[in-house]
Amino acid sequence: MNTVAYPSLPPPEELPEAVAARLSGGGSELISVTGLPGVGKTTWLRQFEQAADRFRVVSVSADAFEADFSFALIDKVARAAGERAGVLAGVGEATGLEFSGVVRSLLSVLSRGTSGTRRLLVVIDNAQWIDDKSLRALRFVLGRLAFSGAGVVLSGHEPRTGEIAQEIFAAEPDAWARRQQIELAPLDARALRGYVSRVHGLEISLRLASRIRELSGGLPLYIDAVIAAMEPAPGETRSHWDSGVHLPARPGQAFAQGSADATPAVRHALEIAALLRDGVCAREVEAIAQCLGDTVDVEAAIAAGLLVRSAPGSVRPFHSLFAADIAEGLDAQRRIAILEAASAQVSNPHRALLCRLDAATARGDGLTADLLQRVRAAASAAEASGDPGRAIIYLRRAAMLADPAMRGELIVEACVLAGANFISPIVLDLLPELEALDPDPVRDLALLQTRQITGDVPWALAFVHELLAREPQHPDDTVLRMHITMMAVMVQLTTDDYTPVLGLLDDVRELAHRVQDEAMPLSDARLAVMPDAGQILLRATGLAVTAAARVRDLERVQREVDALSGLIANAEASPALADALTCRGGVYAGIGAVQAATADLEAANALAADGIVGWSLGHARVLLAYCWWLAGRTSEAGSMPEGAAVGALDSIDVSSRPLVFLLRAVLAAQAGDEDAYAENRRIAREVTVTDYDTFGAELELLAQVQHARMHGDAQAVLDALSPEALQGRWLAGRSIFTYRVDALAALGRAEEADRELAELHKHVGLDWSPIYGSMNWLEGRVAEAYDLPERALRAYRAAVRGADDAGAPAPRVRAQALSDAGRMQLSLGDAAGGARTLRQAAEQFLTLGARPAVRRALALIDDTDPAVLSGIESLSTREREIAMLVAQGRTNAQIAQSLYLATPTIAFHMRKVLAKLRLSSRRELSSVLA
């Protein structure tokens, strides 16, 4: 049952299932749910009703056509409660006596079938249309029922719905334990992306989500319409960068509210705020109006609900679609006048410049030298402050005013800037114009940077070789050649042919050293935004580590790691440093050096948190989550891919896209979540751009293996790791073959398992690590296959102690060894000792979120309570984590501080935990989880 609210509400306590769970705890409650038309109020109610399955639910919807009929809604409520004839039989004009009869009848019908354990819940949608006499009756009836613990939910438009809720509450304020108002807000781009993913099963980028947000205003009703009509152009498939997606026209006015009857002063305030859109200081609205010779009444516009307060002292139109309609209704002269006045009056220089550019565009002016100078200064300042996207906005707006020659120069400048900052997707729409420009070394670099991300590898290979074969023809030729050769490396990587990569990287580093030695000033200022030679050296050496590992030149790997470590030690914070750390961390992760990998990847992600982002951000996130998973940090590992998935389709790190979803598939398989496993495997296939492999840990194989192990299917493990399945696949190491030995042993194929184990022994310390299981554990598996239980038990106990590891075994490795040791103890007749060991294993598996493993371990113990086990298995990863901390005696505030969550969020999760485990107190958790 899906009870996730759409739109998503920021506070978790306002989700339908959370409200229903709170009501189940006892006490009467009056709730009003409000929001704009199309925002999802009715959907919220339906999901709430599904979650409120412990109540007797009486649900109706008021109707605008019945609002003038006396007792129309009351009659609907009675019929919904089971009174076939309603309550209006014999009632005429409703005298006092007749009113009393209606009330008594309604009280009677609503009280039927309720008890202390099955309370009443009355749900009324479109509450703004409740007729007056029904409201009068409801005030009395619901107030009386509230004393018996009834719940009431009203949904509708403001302000009327809030007024009705307040009238009902005020009639019997002592009867209500709680009064809550929930306002559903339109979705922003990030939440809209999640909505499209979960409701429509379609993964979209944040860029496309922002475009859909502009059209739909973030209202689910209109989002659904846009998605239904959204399709590629004829003959095209959907582009990985959304460039082939064609959106329908924006829907018409969505709101009953309007400005047709507004006074001139209100209308003027609306026009100024609508044209400036994203919130404007009220004082600046007045200053702009004064320049125009207008009067404005901001407070009256707020009182009418047409403007709303945003930041302190600022106002904006109540909804973006309303603002768009107002702005589009302005004639050209009015628009120009407002923009010119705003460019002189608004205090934000960014907004002032955009207003000036928009005014010039509306007038049809050309790009003056003064305006171009202002644009370039603003773009330079924005880029220096870490906001290249804003700089590109300025350049693009200026290009709209420029003559053809200057327009081409500005387009190239914008594309070079986008490529330098790894945000080329935002200029892909400029590609046709870029390709039409005359060839020029800087234009050619911009074209290579921009077009190569589309996945047209044959074109990119041919073009980059053409550029490298040209004779020097530009004063900045060494710098250009350095960047083009680095681009050649990136293009070559997408072919999955690593043979030329190391040679190209040597060329890049030689050119970088030449640039450093020559120290010549740039003749073309547009190249100043590109990474300097020091950053190129960092990236090239990082990729050399990866390439050497890929071609299995272990001697060179060590040399390159040493060189990279020296560069990293002396490097300042930069995107190139993040990429270098990711390269080194990736190689460490591939060979099983988990602690070293984690340190590098946490450092890279810390840089990203500070806004210092390289082209490898997607890999840094996935690799770090993988390392956390290996280390038993399951909750953190699960949170990272959730966040990474949001930006995966916007990042130029396209090869990491499927890895995000494959890691989620691994976690889902471990948790026994079949649906999530299948869904993430599907998405991974859909978002794959290139076939080349960038993660030697082989997440796709790991996902299949974990899924097979979830079902106890040893043969499926062997099939996933068979020579046929692995043909053409690259593995950084042999650690995953740990599972092949285990599967052979599980099938009783002892001799084959023994041979595989002997082969792994040769690779210990080279390309096999005990990340999926230790050597002692594998020795135990083989001994068990040979039917040597005492030897197997000794090996399993050694694995639990970590006798063959440098330190304590990873939690997952230890839990598996504990489980097998307990099973061996039982088979040897040690029932008490086996039960203790299996409970230890189950506790560790529970912490790891490995529900099938918990079930298998506890199923071997006769006194396991199936109901308790089922409840534990139903807990989410976050719920299990919080439950374990509560069982240790921590308070909600302490847990909130340690998990970086709000205390109400912890309380919300705890209510769900207690409900799922059917407990009445958190004090009972310790004994249940034991």
GROMACS .gro file of N, CA and C in nm, residues 103-150:
model
  144
  103VAL      N    1  -3.010   1.643   1.363
  103VAL     CA    2  -2.890   1.625   1.445
  103VAL      C    3  -2.893   1.491   1.516
  104ARG      N    4  -3.011   1.458   1.576
  104ARG     CA    5  -3.021   1.329   1.648
  104ARG      C    6  -3.000   1.212   1.552
  105SER      N    7  -3.060   1.222   1.434
  105SER     CA    8  -3.046   1.114   1.336
  105SER      C    9  -2.899   1.099   1.293
  106LEU      N   10  -2.831   1.212   1.272
  106LEU     CA   11  -2.692   1.206   1.227
  106LEU      C   12  -2.602   1.150   1.338
  107LEU      N   13  -2.628   1.193   1.462
  107LEU     CA   14  -2.551   1.138   1.574
  107LEU      C   15  -2.568   0.988   1.583
  108SER      N   16  -2.689   0.943   1.562
  108SER     CA   17  -2.717   0.800   1.572
  108SER      C   18  -2.645   0.721   1.463
  109VAL      N   19  -2.656   0.769   1.339
  109VAL     CA   20  -2.599   0.692   1.229
  109VAL      C   21  -2.446   0.692   1.233
  110LEU      N   22  -2.386   0.803   1.279
  110LEU     CA   23  -2.240   0.809   1.286
  110LEU      C   24  -2.184   0.728   1.403
  111SER      N   25  -2.265   0.708   1.504
  111SER     CA   26  -2.217   0.634   1.622
  111SER      C   27  -2.220   0.484   1.601
  112ARG      N   28  -2.292   0.437   1.501
  112ARG     CA   29  -2.303   0.293   1.480
  112ARG      C   30  -2.166   0.234   1.443
  113GLY      N   31  -2.140   0.116   1.496
  113GLY     CA   32  -2.021   0.042   1.457
  113GLY      C   33  -1.892   0.099   1.509
  114THR      N   34  -1.900   0.194   1.604
  114THR     CA   35  -1.778   0.249   1.662
  114THR      C   36  -1.762   0.196   1.803
  115SER      N   37  -1.639   0.197   1.849
  115SER     CA   38  -1.609   0.149   1.985
  115SER      C   39  -1.477   0.212   2.028
  116GLY      N   40  -1.430   0.172   2.144
  116GLY     CA   41  -1.303   0.224   2.192
  116GLY      C   42  -1.186   0.183   2.106
  117THR      N   43  -1.200   0.069   2.036
  117THR     CA   44  -1.091   0.022   1.949
  117THR      C   45  -1.116   0.054   1.803
  118ARG      N   46  -1.239   0.089   1.768
  118ARG     CA   47  -1.269   0.126   1.628
  118ARG      C   48  -1.342   0.260   1.628
  119ARG      N   49  -1.263   0.365   1.621
  119ARG     CA   50  -1.319   0.499   1.636
  119ARG      C   51  -1.365   0.553   1.500
  120LEU      N   52  -1.439   0.661   1.506
  120LEU     CA   53  -1.497   0.723   1.387
  120LEU      C   54  -1.399   0.822   1.325
  121LEU      N   55  -1.396   0.825   1.192
  121LEU     CA   56  -1.316   0.923   1.119
  121LEU      C   57  -1.405   0.980   1.008
  122VAL      N   58  -1.433   1.109   1.014
  122VAL     CA   59  -1.516   1.176   0.914
  122VAL      C   60  -1.424   1.256   0.822
  123VAL      N   61  -1.435   1.232   0.691
  123VAL     CA   62  -1.350   1.298   0.592
  123VAL      C   63  -1.440   1.373   0.494
  124ILE      N   64  -1.417   1.503   0.478
  124ILE     CA   65  -1.498   1.585   0.389
  124ILE      C   66  -1.406   1.658   0.292
  125ASP      N   67  -1.418   1.626   0.164
  125ASP     CA   68  -1.340   1.694   0.060
  125ASP      C   69  -1.422   1.812   0.006
  126ASN      N   70  -1.352   1.909  -0.055
  126ASN     CA   71  -1.417   2.030  -0.107
  126ASN      C   72  -1.503   2.097  -0.001
  127ALA      N   73  -1.444   2.108   0.117
  127ALA     CA   74  -1.521   2.157   0.232
  127ALA      C   75  -1.568   2.300   0.215
  128GLN      N   76  -1.508   2.375   0.123
  128GLN     CA   77  -1.551   2.514   0.105
  128GLN      C   78  -1.695   2.524   0.056
  129TRP      N   79  -1.751   2.409   0.005
  129TRP     CA   80  -1.888   2.411  -0.047
  129TRP      C   81  -1.989   2.355   0.052
  130ILE      N   82  -1.951   2.339   0.178
  130ILE     CA   83  -2.048   2.292   0.278
  130ILE      C   84  -2.159   2.398   0.295
  131ASP      N   85  -2.285   2.355   0.282
  131ASP     CA   86  -2.396   2.450   0.296
  131ASP      C   87  -2.408   2.495   0.442
  132ASP      N   88  -2.468   2.611   0.463
  132ASP     CA   89  -2.471   2.674   0.595
  132ASP      C   90  -2.541   2.587   0.699
  133LYS      N   91  -2.655   2.525   0.664
  133LYS     CA   92  -2.729   2.449   0.764
  133LYS      C   93  -2.655   2.319   0.798
  134SER      N   94  -2.587   2.261   0.699
  134SER     CA   95  -2.505   2.143   0.729
  134SER      C   96  -2.391   2.181   0.823
  135LEU      N   97  -2.333   2.299   0.801
  135LEU     CA   98  -2.226   2.342   0.889
  135LEU      C   99  -2.277   2.362   1.031
  136ARG      N  100  -2.398   2.417   1.043
  136ARG     CA  101  -2.455   2.436   1.175
  136ARG      C  102  -2.473   2.302   1.246
  137ALA      N  103  -2.521   2.200   1.172
  137ALA     CA  104  -2.539   2.067   1.230
  137ALA      C  105  -2.405   2.003   1.263
  138LEU      N  106  -2.308   2.019   1.173
  138LEU     CA  107  -2.177   1.957   1.196
  138LEU      C  108  -2.110   2.015   1.320
  139ARG      N  109  -2.128   2.145   1.342
  139ARG     CA  110  -2.068   2.206   1.461
  139ARG      C  111  -2.112   2.133   1.588
  140PHE      N  112  -2.240   2.100   1.592
  140PHE     CA  113  -2.294   2.032   1.710
  140PHE      C  114  -2.254   1.885   1.712
  141VAL      N  115  -2.277   1.813   1.602
  141VAL     CA  116  -2.257   1.667   1.598
  141VAL      C  117  -2.110   1.631   1.616
  142LEU      N  118  -2.021   1.698   1.540
  142LEU     CA  119  -1.880   1.661   1.548
  142LEU      C  120  -1.821   1.697   1.684
  143GLY      N  121  -1.871   1.805   1.744
  143GLY     CA  122  -1.824   1.839   1.877
  143GLY      C  123  -1.858   1.732   1.978
  144ARG      N  124  -1.982   1.674   1.968
  144ARG     CA  125  -2.021   1.567   2.060
  144ARG      C  126  -1.939   1.440   2.034
  145LEU      N  127  -1.920   1.408   1.907
  145LEU     CA  128  -1.846   1.286   1.873
  145LEU      C  129  -1.698   1.298   1.912
  146ALA      N  130  -1.647   1.420   1.914
  146ALA     CA  131  -1.506   1.439   1.950
  146ALA      C  132  -1.479   1.393   2.092
  147PHE      N  133  -1.578   1.405   2.180
  147PHE     CA  134  -1.559   1.359   2.317
  147PHE      C  135  -1.536   1.208   2.322
  148SER      N  136  -1.579   1.136   2.216
  148SER     CA  137  -1.558   0.992   2.209
  148SER      C  138  -1.435   0.955   2.128
  149GLY      N  139  -1.353   1.056   2.092
  149GLY     CA  140  -1.227   1.028   2.022
  149GLY      C  141  -1.237   1.028   1.872
  150ALA      N  142  -1.342   1.088   1.814
  150ALA     CA  143  -1.357   1.091   1.669
  150ALA      C  144  -1.251   1.182   1.607
   0.00000   0.00000   0.00000
